[in-house]
Coordinates of C-alpha atoms in Angstrom, one line a residue:
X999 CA -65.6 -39.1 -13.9
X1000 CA -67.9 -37.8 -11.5
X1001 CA -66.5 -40.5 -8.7
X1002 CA -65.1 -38.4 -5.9
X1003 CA -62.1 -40.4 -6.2
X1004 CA -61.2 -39.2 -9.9
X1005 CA -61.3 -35.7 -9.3
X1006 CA -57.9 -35.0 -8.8
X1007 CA -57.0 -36.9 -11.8
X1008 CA -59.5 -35.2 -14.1
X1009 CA -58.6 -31.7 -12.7
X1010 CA -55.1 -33.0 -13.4
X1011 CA -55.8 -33.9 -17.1
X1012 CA -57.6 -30.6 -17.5
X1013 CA -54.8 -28.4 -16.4
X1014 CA -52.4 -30.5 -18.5
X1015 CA -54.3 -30.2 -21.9
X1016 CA -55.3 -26.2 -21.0
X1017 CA -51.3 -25.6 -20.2
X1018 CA -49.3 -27.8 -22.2
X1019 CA -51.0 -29.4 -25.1
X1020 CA -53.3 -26.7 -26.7
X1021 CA -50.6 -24.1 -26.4
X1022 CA -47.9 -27.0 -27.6
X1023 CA -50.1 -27.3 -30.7
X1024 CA -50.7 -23.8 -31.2
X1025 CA -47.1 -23.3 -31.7
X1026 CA -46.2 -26.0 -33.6
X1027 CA -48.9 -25.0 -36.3
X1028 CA -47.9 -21.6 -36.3
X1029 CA -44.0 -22.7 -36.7
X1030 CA -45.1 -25.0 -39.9
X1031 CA -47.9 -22.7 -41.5
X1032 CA -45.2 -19.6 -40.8
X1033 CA -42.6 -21.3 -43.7
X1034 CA -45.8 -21.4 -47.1
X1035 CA -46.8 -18.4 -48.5
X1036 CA -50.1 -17.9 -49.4
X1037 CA -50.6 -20.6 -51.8
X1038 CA -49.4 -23.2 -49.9
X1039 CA -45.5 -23.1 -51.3
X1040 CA -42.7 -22.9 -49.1
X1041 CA -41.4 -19.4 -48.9
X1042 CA -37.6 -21.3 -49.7
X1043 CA -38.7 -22.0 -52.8
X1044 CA -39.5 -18.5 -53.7
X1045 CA -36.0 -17.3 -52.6
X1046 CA -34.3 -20.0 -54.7
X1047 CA -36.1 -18.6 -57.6
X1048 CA -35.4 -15.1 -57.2
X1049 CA -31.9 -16.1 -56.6
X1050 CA -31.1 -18.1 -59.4
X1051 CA -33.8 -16.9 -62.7
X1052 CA -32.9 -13.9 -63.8
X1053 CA -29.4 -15.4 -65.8
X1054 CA -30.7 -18.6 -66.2
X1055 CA -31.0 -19.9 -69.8
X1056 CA -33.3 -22.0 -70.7
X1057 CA -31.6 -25.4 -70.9
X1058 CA -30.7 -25.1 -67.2
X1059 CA -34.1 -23.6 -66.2
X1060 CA -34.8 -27.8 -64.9
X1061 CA -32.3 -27.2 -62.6
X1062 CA -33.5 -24.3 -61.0
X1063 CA -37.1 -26.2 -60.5
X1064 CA -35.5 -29.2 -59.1
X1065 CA -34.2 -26.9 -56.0
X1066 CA -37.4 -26.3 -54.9
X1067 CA -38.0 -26.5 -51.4
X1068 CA -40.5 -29.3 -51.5
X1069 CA -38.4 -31.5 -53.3
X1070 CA -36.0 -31.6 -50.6
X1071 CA -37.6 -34.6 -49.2
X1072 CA -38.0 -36.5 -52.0
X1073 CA -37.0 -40.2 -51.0
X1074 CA -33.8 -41.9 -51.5
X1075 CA -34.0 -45.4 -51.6
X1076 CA -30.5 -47.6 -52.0
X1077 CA -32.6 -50.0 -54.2
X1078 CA -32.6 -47.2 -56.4
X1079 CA -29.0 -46.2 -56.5
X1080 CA -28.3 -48.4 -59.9
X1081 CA -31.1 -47.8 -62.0
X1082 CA -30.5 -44.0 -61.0
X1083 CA -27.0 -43.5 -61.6
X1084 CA -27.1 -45.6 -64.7
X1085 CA -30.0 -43.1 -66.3
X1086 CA -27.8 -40.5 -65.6
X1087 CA -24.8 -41.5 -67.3
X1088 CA -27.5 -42.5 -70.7
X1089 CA -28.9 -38.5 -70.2
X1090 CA -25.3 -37.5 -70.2
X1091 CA -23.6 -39.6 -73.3
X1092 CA -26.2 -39.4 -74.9
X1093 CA -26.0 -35.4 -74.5
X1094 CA -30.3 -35.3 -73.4
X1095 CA -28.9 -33.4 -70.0
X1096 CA -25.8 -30.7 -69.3
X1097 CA -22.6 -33.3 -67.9
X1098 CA -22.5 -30.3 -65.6
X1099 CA -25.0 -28.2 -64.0
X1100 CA -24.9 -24.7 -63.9
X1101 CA -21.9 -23.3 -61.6
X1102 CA -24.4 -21.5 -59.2
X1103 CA -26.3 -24.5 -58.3
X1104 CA -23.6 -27.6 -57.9
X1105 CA -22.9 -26.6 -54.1
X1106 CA -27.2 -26.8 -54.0
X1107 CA -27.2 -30.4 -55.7
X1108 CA -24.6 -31.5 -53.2
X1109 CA -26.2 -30.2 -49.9
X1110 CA -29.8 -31.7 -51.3
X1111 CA -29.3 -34.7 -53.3
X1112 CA -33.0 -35.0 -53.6
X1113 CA -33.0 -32.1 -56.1
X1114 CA -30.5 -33.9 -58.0
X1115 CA -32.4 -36.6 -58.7
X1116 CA -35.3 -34.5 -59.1
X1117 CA -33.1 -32.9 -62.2
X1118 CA -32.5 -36.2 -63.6
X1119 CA -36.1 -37.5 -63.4
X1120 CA -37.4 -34.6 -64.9
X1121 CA -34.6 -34.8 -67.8
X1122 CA -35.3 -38.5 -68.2
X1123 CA -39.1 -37.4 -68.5
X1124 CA -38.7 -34.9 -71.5
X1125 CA -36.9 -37.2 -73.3
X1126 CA -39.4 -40.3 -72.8
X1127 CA -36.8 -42.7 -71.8
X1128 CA -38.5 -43.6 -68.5
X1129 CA -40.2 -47.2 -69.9
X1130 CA -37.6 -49.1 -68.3
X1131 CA -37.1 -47.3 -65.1
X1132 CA -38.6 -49.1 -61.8
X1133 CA -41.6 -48.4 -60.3
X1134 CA -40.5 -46.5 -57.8
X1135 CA -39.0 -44.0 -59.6
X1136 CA -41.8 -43.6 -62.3
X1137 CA -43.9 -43.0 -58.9
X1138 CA -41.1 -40.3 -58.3
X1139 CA -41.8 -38.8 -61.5
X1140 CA -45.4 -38.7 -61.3
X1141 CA -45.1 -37.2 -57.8
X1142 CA -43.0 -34.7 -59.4
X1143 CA -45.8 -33.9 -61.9
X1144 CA -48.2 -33.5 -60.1
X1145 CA -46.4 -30.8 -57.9
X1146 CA -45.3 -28.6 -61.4
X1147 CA -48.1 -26.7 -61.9
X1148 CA -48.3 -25.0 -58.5
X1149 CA -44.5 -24.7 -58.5
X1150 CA -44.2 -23.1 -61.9
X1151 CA -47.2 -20.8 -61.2
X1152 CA -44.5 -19.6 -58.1
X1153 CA -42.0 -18.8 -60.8
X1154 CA -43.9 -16.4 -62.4
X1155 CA -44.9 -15.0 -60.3
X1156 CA -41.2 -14.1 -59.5
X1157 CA -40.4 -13.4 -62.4
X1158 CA -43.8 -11.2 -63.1
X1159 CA -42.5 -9.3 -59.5
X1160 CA -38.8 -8.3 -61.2
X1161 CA -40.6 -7.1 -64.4
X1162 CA -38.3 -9.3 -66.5
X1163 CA -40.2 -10.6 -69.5
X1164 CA -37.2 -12.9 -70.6
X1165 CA -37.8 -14.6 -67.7
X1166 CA -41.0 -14.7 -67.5
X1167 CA -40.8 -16.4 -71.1
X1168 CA -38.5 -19.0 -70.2
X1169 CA -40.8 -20.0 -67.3
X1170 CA -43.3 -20.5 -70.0
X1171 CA -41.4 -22.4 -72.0
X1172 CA -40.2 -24.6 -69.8
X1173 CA -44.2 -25.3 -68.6
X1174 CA -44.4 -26.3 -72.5
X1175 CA -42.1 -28.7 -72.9
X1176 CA -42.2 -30.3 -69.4
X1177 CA -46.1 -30.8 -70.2
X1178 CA -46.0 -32.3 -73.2
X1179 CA -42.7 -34.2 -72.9
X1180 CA -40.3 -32.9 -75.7
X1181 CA -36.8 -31.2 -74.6
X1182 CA -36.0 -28.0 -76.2
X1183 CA -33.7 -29.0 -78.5
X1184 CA -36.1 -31.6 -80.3
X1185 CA -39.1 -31.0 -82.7
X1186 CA -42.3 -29.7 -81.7
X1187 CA -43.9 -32.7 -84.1
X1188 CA -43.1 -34.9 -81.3
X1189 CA -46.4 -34.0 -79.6
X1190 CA -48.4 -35.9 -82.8
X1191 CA -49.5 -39.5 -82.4
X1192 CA -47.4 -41.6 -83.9
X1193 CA -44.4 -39.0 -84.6
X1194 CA -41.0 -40.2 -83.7
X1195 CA -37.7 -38.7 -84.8
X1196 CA -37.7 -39.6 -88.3
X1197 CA -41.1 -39.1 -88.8
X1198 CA -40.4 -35.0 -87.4
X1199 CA -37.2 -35.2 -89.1
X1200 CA -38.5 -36.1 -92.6
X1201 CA -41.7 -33.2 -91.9
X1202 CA -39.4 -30.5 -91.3
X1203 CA -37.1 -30.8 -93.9
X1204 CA -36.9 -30.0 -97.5
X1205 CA -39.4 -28.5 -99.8
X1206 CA -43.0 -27.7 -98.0
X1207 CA -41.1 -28.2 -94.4
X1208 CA -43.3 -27.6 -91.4
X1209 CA -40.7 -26.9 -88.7
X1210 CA -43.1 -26.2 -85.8
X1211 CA -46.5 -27.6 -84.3
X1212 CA -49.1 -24.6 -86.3
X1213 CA -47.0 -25.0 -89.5
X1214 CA -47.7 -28.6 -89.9
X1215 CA -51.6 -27.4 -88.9
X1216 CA -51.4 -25.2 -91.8
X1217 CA -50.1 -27.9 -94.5
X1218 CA -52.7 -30.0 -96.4
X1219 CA -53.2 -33.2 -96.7
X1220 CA -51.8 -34.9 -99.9
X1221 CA -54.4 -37.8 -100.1
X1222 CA -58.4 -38.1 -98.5
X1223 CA -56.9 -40.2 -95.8
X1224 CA -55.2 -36.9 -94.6
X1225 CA -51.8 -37.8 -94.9
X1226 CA -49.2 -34.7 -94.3
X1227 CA -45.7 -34.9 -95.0
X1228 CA -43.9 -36.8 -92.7
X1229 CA -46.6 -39.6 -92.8
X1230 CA -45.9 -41.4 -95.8
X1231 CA -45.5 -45.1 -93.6
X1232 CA -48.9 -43.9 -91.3
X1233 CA -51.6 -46.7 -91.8
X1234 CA -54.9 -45.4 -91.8
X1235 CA -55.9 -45.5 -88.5
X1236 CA -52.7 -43.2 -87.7
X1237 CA -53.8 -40.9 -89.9
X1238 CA -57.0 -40.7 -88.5
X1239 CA -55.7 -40.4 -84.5
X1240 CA -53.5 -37.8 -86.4
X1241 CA -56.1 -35.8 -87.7
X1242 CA -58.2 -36.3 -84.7
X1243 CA -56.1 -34.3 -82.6
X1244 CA -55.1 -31.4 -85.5
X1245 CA -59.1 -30.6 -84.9
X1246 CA -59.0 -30.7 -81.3
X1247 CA -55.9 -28.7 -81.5
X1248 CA -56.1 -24.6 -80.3
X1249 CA -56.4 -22.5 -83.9
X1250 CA -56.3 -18.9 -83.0
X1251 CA -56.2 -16.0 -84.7
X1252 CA -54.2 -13.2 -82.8
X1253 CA -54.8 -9.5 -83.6
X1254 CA -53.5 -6.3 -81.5
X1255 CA -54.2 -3.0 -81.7
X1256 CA -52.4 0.0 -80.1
X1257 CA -52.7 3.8 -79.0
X1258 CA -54.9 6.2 -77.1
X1259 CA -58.3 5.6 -75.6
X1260 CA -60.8 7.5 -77.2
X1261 CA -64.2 5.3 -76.3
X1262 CA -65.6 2.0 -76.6
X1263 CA -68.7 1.3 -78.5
X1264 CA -71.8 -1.2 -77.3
X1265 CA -69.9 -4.0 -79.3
X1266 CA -66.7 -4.0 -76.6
X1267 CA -65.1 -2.0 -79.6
X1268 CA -62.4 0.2 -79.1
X1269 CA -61.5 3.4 -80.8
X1270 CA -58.2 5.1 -80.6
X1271 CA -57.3 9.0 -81.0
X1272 CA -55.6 10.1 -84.0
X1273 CA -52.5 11.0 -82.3
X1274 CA -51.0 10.0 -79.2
X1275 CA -48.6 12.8 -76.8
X1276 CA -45.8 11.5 -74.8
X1277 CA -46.8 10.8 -71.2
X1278 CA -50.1 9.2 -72.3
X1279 CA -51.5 5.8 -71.3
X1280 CA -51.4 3.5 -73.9
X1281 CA -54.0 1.0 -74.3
X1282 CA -53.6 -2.2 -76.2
X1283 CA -56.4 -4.2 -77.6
X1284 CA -56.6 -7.7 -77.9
X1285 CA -58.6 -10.2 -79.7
X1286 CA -58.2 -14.1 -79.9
X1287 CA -60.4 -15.4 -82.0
X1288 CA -60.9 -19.1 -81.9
X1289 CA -61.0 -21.2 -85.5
X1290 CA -61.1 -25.1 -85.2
X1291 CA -64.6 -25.7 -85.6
X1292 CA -64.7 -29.6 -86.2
X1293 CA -63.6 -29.9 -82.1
X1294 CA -66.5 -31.6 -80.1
X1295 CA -67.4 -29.1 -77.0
X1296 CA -66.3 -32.1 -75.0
X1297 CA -62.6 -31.5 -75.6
X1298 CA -62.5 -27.4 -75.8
X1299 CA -60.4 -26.6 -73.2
X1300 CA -58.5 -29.9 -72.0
X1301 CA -54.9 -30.3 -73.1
X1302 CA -54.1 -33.3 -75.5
X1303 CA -50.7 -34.6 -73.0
X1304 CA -50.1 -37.9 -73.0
X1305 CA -47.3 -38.5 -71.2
X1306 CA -48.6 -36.1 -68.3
X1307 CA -50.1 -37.9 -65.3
X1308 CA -52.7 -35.9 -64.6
X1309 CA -55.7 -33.2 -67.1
X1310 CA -54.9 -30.2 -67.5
X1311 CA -56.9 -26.9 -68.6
X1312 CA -56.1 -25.0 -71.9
X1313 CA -54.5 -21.2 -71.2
X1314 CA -53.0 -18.4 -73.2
X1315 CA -50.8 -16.1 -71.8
X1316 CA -50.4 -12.4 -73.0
X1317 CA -47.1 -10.2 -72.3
X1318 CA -45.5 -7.0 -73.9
X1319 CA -42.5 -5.6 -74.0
X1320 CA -40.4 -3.5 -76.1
X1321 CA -39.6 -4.8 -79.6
X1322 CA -35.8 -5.9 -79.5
X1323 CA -36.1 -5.7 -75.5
X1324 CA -36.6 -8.2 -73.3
X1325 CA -35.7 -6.8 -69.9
X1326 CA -38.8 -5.3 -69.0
X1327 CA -42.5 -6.9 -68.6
X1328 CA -44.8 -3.8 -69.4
X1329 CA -48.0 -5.8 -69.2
X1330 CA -49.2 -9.5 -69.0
X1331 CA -53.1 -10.8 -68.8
X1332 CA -54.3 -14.2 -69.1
X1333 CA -56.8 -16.2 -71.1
X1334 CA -58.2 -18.8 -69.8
X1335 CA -61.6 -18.7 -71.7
X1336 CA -62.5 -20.9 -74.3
X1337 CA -65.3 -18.9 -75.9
X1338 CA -65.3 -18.2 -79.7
X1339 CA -63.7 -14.3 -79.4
X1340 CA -61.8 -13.5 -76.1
X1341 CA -61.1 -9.9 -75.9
X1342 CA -58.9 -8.3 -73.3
X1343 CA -56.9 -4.6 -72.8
X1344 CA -54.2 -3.7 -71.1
X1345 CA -52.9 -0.1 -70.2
X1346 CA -49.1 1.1 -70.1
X1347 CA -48.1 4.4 -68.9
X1348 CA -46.0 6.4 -71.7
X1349 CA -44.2 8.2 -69.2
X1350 CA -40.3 7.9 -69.0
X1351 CA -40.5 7.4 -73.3
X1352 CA -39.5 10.7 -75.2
X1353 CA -41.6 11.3 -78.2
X1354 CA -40.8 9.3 -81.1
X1355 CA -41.8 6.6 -82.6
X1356 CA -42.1 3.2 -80.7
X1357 CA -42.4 -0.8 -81.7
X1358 CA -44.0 -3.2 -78.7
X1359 CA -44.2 -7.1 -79.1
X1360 CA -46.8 -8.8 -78.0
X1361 CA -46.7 -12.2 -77.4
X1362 CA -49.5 -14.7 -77.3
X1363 CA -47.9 -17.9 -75.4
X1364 CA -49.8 -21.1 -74.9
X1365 CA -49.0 -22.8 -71.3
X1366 CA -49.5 -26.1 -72.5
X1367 CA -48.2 -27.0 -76.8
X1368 CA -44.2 -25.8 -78.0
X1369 CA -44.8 -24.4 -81.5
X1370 CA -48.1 -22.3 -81.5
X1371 CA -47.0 -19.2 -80.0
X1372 CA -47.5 -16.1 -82.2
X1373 CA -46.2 -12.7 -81.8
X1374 CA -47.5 -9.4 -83.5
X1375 CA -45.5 -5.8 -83.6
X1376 CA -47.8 -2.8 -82.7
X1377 CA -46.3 0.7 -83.7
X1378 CA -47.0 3.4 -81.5
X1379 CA -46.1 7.2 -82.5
X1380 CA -46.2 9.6 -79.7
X1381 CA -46.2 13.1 -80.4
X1382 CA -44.8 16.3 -78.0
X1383 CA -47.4 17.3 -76.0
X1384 CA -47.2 21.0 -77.3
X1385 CA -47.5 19.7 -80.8
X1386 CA -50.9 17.8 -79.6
X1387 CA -54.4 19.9 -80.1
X1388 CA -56.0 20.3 -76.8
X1389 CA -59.5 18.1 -76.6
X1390 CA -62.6 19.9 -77.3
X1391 CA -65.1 19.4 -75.1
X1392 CA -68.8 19.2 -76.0
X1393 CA -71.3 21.6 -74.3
X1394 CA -73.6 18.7 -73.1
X1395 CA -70.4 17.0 -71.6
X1396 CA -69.8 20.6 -69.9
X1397 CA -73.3 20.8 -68.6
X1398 CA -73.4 16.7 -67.1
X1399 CA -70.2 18.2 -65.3
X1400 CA -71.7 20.3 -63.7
X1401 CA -74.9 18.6 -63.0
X1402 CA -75.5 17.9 -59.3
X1403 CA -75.4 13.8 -59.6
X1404 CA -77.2 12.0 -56.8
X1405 CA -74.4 11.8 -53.7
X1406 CA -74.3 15.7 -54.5
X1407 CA -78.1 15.6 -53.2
X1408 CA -78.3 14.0 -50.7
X1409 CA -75.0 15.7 -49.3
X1410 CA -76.8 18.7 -49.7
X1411 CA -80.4 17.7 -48.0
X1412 CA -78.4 16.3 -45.0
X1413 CA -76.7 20.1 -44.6
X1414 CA -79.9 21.4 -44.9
X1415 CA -81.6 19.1 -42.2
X1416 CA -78.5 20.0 -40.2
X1417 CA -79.0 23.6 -40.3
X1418 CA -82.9 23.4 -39.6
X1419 CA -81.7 21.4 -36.1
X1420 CA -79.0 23.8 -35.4
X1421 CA -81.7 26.7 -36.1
X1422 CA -84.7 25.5 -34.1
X1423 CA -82.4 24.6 -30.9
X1424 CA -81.4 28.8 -31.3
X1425 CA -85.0 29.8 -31.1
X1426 CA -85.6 27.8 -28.0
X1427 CA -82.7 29.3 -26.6
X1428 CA -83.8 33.0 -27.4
X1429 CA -87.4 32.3 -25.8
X1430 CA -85.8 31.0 -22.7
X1431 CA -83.6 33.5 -22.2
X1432 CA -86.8 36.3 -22.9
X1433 CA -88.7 34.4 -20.4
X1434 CA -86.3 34.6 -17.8
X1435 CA -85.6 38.6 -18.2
X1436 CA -89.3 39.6 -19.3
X1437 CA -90.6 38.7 -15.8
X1438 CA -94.5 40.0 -14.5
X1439 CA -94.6 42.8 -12.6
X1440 CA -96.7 41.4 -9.7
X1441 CA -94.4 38.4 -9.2
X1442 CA -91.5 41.1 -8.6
X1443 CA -93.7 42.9 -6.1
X1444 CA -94.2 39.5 -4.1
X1445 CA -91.1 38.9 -3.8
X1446 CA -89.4 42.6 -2.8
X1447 CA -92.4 42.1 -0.4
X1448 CA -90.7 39.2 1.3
X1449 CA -87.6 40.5 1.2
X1450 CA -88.9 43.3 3.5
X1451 CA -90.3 41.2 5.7
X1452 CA -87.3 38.9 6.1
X1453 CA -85.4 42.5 7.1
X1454 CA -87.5 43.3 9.9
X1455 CA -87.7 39.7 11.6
X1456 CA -83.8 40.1 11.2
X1457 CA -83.8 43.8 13.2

């Protein structure tokens, strides 16, 4: 490099990579990082959601998932072709997927067949018929997994943005079902070790029927081995993986409360006013308080799913609406804790509701099991505001009020040190201006003396 000969080339390269490739990969980042949002999914994928969620039902909620954006480049291989046409055509006789897809997302499958097989895979997934399938497409699958939970955490939060707690539900379900592989038309005792269809089947029919996953929780065992119904051909080491996970299972205990603020104690209590007025703020408090104690620390907080490729973390979500009403979202707060008593609150403005007398659902959804949600109905009565009694307020609360509190203080030293300044630089003013109009008498005389003088040299 520092031959005399190779300058001109290394000035050359220089100017090259300052002018043409620095700039070049400036722009080609920006151009890439300009189509993700914020978490790293492509802004497409948000518009196909808000496009196509809000009058989606659930059965064709797969759909909308499989257009996302970074599915589009899912590979397909012509080796694949036959095994993947011929899965479709099992989904579809054997009625596991919709023979057609929703009318406002055919002209997406046939612009992107990618998502289309996406939709299949993920059908073919939920109903566990992918033992057969080649490699290559159980990669597909697995790929696809891994990508859900960021992609579904983009949903709601489209669906949390239009205030549409239907929605917002369905995403939830779908997260479910998807995790622990059971479509939404089969039993939630498909997530038990062991349980196929006539096992579920025979459990959720005829007398002491547990039809969903907490029901079948609640039932007791009809031997010491710990057989439940349903069970009956379970050898003893099924029984025992069954009863393994019922303990590792979340039991929670769900209790709401509802109305005005008054104060909260030292315990996180809350206490409510007597009467709520229309235009209040509503506060709703919530407990979750957690009851399988046979679960070893270990596995508090992991999700039992099997068929999922990779661990995932226990969460509750909260929402409320309107009992009867599922078109607006008036709150929603998460859980992701796993201590022994979780406690949240969440606030809703009363204004817009006349007085009357109001029921609000709150729902506690789990992000991970189908079949241990639970929802409680709070009442709410809010009263005219001119039927209301005004608040007393207690002297001492009068008299903190209106004590000066520390930022009041020091406000108030500064001002003074202010005006101190201000008033010393006057007094030096004032003595200056004496000084120069209280002059001595004999300096005067000096200098009307030289003035004289001056005078006559001038005549």
């Amino acid at each position: 490099l520092l031959m005399k000969e190779n300058h001109n080339l290394v000035l050359v390269l220089y100017l090259l990579g300052l002018v043409v490739v620095i700039p070049t990969a400036v722009a080609v980042y920006y151009s890439n990082s300009k189509q993700y949002s914020d978490k790293f999914i492509l802004n497409e994928s948000y518009q196909v959601y808000a496009f196509l969620l809000k009058n989606t039902p659930l059965k064709n909620i797969p759909e909308v998932f499989a257009l996302s954006a970074e599915f589009r480049k899912m590979p397909l291989r012509p080796e694949d072709d036959t095994a993947l046409a011929k899965l479709k055509k099992m989904l579809i006789s054997q009625e596991y997927m919709p023979k057609k897809p929703a009318h406002n997302v055919v002209n997406f499958f046939k612009r992107w067949p990618q998502c289309e097989k996406v939709n299949v895979l993920l059908h073919a997934h939920m109903h566990r018929v992918t033992s057969d399938l080649p490699l290559t497409l159980k990669g597909d699958i697995e790929t696809i997994l891994k990508t859900a939970p960021i992609l579904i955490e983009a949903m709601l939060d489209v669906a949390k943005g239009t205030n549409n707690l239907r929605m917002f539900r369905r995403v939830l379900q779908f997260e479910q079902h998807l995790t622990q592989a059971v479509y939404f038309t089969q039993s939630p005792l498909l997530q038990l070790p062991h349980f196929g269809v006539r096992e579920a089947k025979h459990a959720s029919s005829g007398k002491g029927a547990a039809r969903s996953l907490q029901q079948f929780m609640d039932t007791k065992p009809v031997d010491d081995k710990g057989r439940r119904k349903g069970m009956v051909g379970f050898t003893d080491e099924q029984c025992k993986d069954v009863e393994t996970l019922i303990n590792c299972l979340p039991a929670v205990e769900f209790e709401v409360e509802g109305g005005c603020l008054d104060y909260e104690d030292e315990d996180k209590k809350v206490h409510f006013d007597e009467v709520c007025a229309a235009g209040d703020i509503i506060t709703f408090y919530i407990e979750l308080k957690r009851l399988n104690d046979k679960a070893p620390p270990s596995e508090l907080g992991t999700v039992h799913a099997p068929f999922y490729p990779t661990l995932l973390d226990e969460e509750w979500v909260v929402t409320l609406g309107k009992a009867g009403n599922e078109d607006v979202l008036f709150g929603m707060t998460d859980i992701k804790e796993n201590e022994k008593v979780v406690r949240r609150k969440m606030q809703v403005p009363s204004q817009g509701l006349k007085p009357g007398t109001y029921d609000f659902d709150v729902y506690l959804t789990s992000n991970c099991y189908v079949g241990l949600d639970q929802k409680v109905t709070v009442k709410v009565d809010l009263r005219d505001p001119s039927e209301v009694k005004p608040v007393e307020v207690h002297p001492e609360d009068i008299e903190a009020e209106n004590t000066p509190g520390l930022f009041d203080l020091l406000q108030a030293e500064l001002e003074e040190e202010d005006s101190d300044f201000g008033s010393d630089n006057e007094d030096e003013m004032k003595a200056e201006s004496s000084t120069t109009e209280e002059k001595n008498p004999e300096t005067e005389a000096e200098e009307n003396s030289s003035k004289d003088q001056e005078d006559k040299k001038d005549k």
